[in-house]
GROMACS .gro file of C-alpha atoms in nm:
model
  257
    1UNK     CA    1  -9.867   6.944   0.704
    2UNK     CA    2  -9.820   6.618   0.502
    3UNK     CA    3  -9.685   6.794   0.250
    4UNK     CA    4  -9.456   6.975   0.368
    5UNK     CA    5  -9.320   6.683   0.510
    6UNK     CA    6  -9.280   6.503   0.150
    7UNK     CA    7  -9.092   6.833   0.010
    8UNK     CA    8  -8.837   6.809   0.303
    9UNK     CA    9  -8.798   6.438   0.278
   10UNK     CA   10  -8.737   6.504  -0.121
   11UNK     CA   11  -8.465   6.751  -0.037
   12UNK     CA   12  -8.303   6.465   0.220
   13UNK     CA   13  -8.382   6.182  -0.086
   14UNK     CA   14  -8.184   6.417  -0.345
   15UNK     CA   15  -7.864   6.493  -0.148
   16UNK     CA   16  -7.872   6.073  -0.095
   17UNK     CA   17  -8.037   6.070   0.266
   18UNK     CA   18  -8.327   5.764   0.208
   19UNK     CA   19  -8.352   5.628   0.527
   20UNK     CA   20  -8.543   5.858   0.687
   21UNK     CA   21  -8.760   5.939   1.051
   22UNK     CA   22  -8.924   6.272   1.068
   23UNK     CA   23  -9.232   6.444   1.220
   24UNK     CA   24  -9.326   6.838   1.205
   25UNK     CA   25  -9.562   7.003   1.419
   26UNK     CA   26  -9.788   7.236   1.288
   27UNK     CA   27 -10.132   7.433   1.254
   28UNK     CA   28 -10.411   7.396   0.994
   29UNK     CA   29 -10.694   7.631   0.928
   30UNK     CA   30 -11.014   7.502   0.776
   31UNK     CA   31 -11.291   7.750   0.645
   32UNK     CA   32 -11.598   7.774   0.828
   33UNK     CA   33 -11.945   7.930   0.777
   34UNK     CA   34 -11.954   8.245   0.598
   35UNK     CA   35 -11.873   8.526   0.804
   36UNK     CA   36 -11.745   8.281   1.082
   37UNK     CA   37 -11.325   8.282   1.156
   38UNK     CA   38 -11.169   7.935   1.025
   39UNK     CA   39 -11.094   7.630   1.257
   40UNK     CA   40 -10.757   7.624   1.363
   41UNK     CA   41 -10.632   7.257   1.425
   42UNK     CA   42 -10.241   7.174   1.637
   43UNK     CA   43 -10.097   6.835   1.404
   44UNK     CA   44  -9.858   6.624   1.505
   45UNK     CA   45  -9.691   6.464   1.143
   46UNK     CA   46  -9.476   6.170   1.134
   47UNK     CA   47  -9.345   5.991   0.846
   48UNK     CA   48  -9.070   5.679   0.787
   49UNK     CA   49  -8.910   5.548   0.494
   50UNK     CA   50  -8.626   5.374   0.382
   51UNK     CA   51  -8.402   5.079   0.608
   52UNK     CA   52  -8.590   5.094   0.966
   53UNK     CA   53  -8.209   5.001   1.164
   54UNK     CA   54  -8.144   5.378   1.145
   55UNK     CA   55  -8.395   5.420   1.423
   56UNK     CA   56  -8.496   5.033   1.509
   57UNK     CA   57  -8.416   4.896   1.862
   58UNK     CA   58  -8.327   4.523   1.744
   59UNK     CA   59  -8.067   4.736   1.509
   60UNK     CA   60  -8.166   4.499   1.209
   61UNK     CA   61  -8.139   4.694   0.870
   62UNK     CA   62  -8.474   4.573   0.694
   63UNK     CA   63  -8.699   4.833   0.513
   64UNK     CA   64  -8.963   5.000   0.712
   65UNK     CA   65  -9.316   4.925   0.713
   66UNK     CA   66  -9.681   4.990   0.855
   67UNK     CA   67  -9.625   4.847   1.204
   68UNK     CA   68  -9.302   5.001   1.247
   69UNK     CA   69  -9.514   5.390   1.214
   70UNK     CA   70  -9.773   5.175   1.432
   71UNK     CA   71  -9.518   5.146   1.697
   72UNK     CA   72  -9.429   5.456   1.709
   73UNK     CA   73  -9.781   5.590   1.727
   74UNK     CA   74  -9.847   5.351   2.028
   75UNK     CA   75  -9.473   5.473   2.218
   76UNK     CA   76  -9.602   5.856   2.162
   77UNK     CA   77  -9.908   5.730   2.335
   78UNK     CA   78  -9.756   5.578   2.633
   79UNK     CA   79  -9.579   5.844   2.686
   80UNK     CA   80  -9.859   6.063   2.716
   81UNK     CA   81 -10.023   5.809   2.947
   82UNK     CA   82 -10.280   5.736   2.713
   83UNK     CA   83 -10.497   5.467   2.813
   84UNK     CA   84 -10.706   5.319   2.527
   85UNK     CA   85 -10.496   5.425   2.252
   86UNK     CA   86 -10.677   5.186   1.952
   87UNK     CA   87 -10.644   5.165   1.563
   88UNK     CA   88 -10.908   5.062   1.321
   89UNK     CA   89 -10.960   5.027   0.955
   90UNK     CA   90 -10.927   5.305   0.779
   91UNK     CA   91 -10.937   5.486   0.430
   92UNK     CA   92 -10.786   5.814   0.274
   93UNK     CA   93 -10.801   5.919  -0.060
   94UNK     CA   94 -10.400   5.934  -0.069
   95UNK     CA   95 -10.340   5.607   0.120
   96UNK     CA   96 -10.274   5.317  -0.041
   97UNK     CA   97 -10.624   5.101   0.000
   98UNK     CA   98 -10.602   4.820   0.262
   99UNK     CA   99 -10.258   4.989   0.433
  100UNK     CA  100 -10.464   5.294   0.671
  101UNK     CA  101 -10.631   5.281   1.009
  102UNK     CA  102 -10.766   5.516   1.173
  103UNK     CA  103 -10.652   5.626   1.532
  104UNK     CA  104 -10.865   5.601   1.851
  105UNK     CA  105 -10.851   5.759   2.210
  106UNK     CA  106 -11.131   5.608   2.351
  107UNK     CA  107 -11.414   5.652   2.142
  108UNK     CA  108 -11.241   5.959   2.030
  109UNK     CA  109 -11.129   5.990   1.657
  110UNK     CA  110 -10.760   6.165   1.723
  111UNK     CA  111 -10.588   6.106   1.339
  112UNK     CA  112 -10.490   5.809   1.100
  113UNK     CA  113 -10.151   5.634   0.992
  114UNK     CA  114 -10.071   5.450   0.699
  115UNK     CA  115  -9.919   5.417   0.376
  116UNK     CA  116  -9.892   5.672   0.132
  117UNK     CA  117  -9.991   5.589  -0.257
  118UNK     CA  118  -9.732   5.558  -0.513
  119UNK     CA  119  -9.944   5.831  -0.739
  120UNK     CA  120  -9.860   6.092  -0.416
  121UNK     CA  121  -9.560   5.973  -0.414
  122UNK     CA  122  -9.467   6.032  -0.769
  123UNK     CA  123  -9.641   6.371  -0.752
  124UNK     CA  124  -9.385   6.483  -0.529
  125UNK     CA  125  -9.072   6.269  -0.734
  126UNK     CA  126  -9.033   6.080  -0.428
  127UNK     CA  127  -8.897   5.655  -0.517
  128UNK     CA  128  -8.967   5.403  -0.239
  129UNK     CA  129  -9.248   5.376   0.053
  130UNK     CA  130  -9.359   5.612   0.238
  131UNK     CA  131  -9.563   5.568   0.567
  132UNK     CA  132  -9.733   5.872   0.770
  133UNK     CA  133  -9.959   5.951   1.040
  134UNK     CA  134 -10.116   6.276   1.123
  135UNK     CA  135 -10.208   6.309   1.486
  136UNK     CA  136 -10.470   6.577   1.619
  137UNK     CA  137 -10.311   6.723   1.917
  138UNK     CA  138 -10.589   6.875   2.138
  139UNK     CA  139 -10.792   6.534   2.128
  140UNK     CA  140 -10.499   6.316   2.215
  141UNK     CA  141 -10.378   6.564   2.499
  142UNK     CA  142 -10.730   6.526   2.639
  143UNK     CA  143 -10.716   6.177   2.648
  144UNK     CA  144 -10.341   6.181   2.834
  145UNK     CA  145 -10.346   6.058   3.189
  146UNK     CA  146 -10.203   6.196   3.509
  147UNK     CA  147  -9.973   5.977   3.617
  148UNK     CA  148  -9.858   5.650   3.602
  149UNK     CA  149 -10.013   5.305   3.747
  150UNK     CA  150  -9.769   5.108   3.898
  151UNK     CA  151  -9.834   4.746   4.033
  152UNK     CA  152  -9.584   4.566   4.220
  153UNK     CA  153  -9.297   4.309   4.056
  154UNK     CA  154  -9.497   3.975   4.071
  155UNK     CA  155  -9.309   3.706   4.326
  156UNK     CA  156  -9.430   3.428   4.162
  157UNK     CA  157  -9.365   3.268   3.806
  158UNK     CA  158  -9.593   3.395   3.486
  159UNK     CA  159  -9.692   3.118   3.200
  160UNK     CA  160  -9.641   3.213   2.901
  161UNK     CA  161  -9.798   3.088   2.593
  162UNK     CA  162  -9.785   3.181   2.231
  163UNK     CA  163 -10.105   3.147   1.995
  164UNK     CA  164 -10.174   3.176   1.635
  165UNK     CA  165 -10.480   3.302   1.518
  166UNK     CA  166 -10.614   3.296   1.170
  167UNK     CA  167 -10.870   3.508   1.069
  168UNK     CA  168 -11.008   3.734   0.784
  169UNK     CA  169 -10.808   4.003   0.590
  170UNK     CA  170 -11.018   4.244   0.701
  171UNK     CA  171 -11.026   4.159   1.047
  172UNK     CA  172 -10.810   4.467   1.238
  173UNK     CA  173 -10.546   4.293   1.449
  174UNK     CA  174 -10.684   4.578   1.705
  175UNK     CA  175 -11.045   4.400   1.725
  176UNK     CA  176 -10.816   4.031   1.806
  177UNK     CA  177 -10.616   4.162   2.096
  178UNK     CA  178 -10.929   4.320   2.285
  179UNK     CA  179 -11.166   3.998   2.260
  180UNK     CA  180 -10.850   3.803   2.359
  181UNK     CA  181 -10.802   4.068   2.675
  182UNK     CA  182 -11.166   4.062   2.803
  183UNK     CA  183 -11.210   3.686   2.752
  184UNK     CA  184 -10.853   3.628   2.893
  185UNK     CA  185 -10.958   3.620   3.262
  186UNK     CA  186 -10.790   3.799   3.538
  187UNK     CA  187 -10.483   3.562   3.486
  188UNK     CA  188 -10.387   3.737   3.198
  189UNK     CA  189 -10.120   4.005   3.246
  190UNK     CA  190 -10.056   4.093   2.878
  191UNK     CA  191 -10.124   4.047   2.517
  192UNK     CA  192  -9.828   4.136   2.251
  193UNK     CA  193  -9.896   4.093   1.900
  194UNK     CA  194  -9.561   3.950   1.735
  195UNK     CA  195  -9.611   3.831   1.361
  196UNK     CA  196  -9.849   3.877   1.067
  197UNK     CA  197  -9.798   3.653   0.825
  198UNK     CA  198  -9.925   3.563   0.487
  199UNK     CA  199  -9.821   3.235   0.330
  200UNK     CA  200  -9.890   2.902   0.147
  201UNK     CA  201  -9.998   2.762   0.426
  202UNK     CA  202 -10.265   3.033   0.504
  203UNK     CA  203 -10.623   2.984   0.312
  204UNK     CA  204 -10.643   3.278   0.052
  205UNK     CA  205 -10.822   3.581   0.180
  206UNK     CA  206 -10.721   3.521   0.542
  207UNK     CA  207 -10.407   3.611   0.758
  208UNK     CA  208 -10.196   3.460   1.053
  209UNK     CA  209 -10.150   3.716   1.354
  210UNK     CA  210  -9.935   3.573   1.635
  211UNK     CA  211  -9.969   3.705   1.994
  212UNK     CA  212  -9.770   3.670   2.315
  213UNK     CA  213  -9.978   3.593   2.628
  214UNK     CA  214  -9.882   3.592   2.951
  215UNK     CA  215 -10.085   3.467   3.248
  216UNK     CA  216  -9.967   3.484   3.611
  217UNK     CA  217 -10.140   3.519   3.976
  218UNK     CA  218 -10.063   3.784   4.251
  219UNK     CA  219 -10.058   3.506   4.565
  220UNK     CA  220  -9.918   3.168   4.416
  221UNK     CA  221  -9.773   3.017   4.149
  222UNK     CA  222 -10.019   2.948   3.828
  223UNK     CA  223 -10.033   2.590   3.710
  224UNK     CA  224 -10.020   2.523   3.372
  225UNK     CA  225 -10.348   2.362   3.353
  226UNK     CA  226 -10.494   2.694   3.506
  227UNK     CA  227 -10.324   2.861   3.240
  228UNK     CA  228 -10.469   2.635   2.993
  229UNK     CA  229 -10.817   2.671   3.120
  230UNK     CA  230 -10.817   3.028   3.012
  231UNK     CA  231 -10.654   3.034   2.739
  232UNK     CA  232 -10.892   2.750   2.591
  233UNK     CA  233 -11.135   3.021   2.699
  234UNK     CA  234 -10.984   3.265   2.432
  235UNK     CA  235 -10.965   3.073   2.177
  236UNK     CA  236 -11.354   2.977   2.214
  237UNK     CA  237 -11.419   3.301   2.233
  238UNK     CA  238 -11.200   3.404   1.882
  239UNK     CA  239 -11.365   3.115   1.718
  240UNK     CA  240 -11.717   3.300   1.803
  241UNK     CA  241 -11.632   3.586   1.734
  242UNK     CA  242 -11.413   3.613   1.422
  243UNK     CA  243 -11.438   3.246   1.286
  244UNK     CA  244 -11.098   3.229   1.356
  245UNK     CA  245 -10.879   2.905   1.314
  246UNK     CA  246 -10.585   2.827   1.541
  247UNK     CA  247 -10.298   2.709   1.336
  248UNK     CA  248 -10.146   2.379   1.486
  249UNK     CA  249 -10.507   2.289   1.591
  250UNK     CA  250 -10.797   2.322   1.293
  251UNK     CA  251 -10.511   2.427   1.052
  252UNK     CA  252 -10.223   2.254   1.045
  253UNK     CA  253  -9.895   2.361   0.919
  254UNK     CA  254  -9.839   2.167   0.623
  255UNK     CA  255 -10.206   2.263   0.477
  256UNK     CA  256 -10.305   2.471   0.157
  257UNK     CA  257 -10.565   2.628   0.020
   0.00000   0.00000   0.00000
């Protein structure tokens, strides 16, 4: 289906369209044992390129990358109620190496996303990047939920604290969030990654992901010092578990490596 996604967004690129959003859902037959009838397999295809403000909800004109697709992999699958929606690293042949993850429902395999090689790209005459993600549907329809949880507006005040966590390139921001959500306590209300960033002040072969947490209690108002308690929790249990350094703690702003 990929492909016929890069011949329509070549038609769009040569009448001057290059900002582009699409997806295309389709069937693909694979060939079985002799004798046997081929596997038929429902895709879902999406693919972005170009400025993301065409279809962006901050409405900033910047060009489009990996966590944009990423976000809306993770909106499709909240809105099929999909509960442990997860990406890992990944690899295709026709991704660019380092740029794909693989895409999890539950322990479920359900498709991939990522960023398609230049050499694809120029087999098709296309200029620019090009990120897609190919969705099985029957898998990720499996995995959907019922209904909603809901959980009442909390009366009391949340803390809210922000945390930067260096680790490996390899490391899958994924693998961060969930050890920071099961060591986080049952204070901790949510986890939103915010940043990646890759600078001087990062030690070559590592990377600076940035998460949102928020920590708040059903019956009273949470002290910051409670707050603190488990979020020094966290961080032990990142440092164990990744190596990771905490910038503004081990690594300071101002060093180099």
């Amino acid at each position: 289906i990929i492909p016929g996604l890069l011949r329509v967004a070549g038609r769009n690129m040569n009448r001057g369209n290059k900002d582009l959003a699409l997806y295309e859902k389709g069937r693909a037959f694979f060939a079985g044992e002799p004798g046997q009838l081929p596997t038929e397999i429902e895709y879902v295809d999406i693919m972005i390129s170009g400025r993301k403000g065409m279809y962006g909800w901050d409405g900033v004109e910047r060009e489009a990358d990996f966590y944009d697709l990423k976000g809306v992999v993770e909106n499709l699958g909240a809105a099929l109620k999909v509960k442990d929606l997860r990406f890992e690293i990944g690899q295709r042949p026709f991704m660019m190496p380092g740029r794909c993850a693989q895409v999890f429902a539950g322990e479920h395999s359900v498709g991939y996303l990522g960023q398609l090689s230049p050499e694809v790209a120029d087999a098709f005459s296309l200029a620019g990047d090009f990120y897609v993600a190919e969705l099985a549907l029957a898998p990720l329809l499996d995995a959907s939920g019922t209904g909603y949880e809901y959980r009442s507006v909390g009366r009391f005040p949340s803390v809210k604290v922000d945390i930067a966590v260096v680790v490996e390139e390899a490391v899958a921001s994924g693998s961060v969030e969930d050890a920071i959500k099961r060591s986080g306590g049952d204070f901790l209300q949510s986890v939103k990654l915010f940043d990646v960033y890759h600078g001087h002040q990062i030690p070559q072969g590592r990377k600076s992901l940035a998460y949102a947490l928020e920590f708040s209690s059903a019956d009273r108002t949470l002290t910051d010092e409670e707050a603190n308690v488990e979020l020094e929790r966290v961080i032990d249990a990142l440092r164990k578990e990744f190596g990771a350094l905490i910038r503004g703690r081990e690594l300071d702003e101002g060093e180099a490596t």
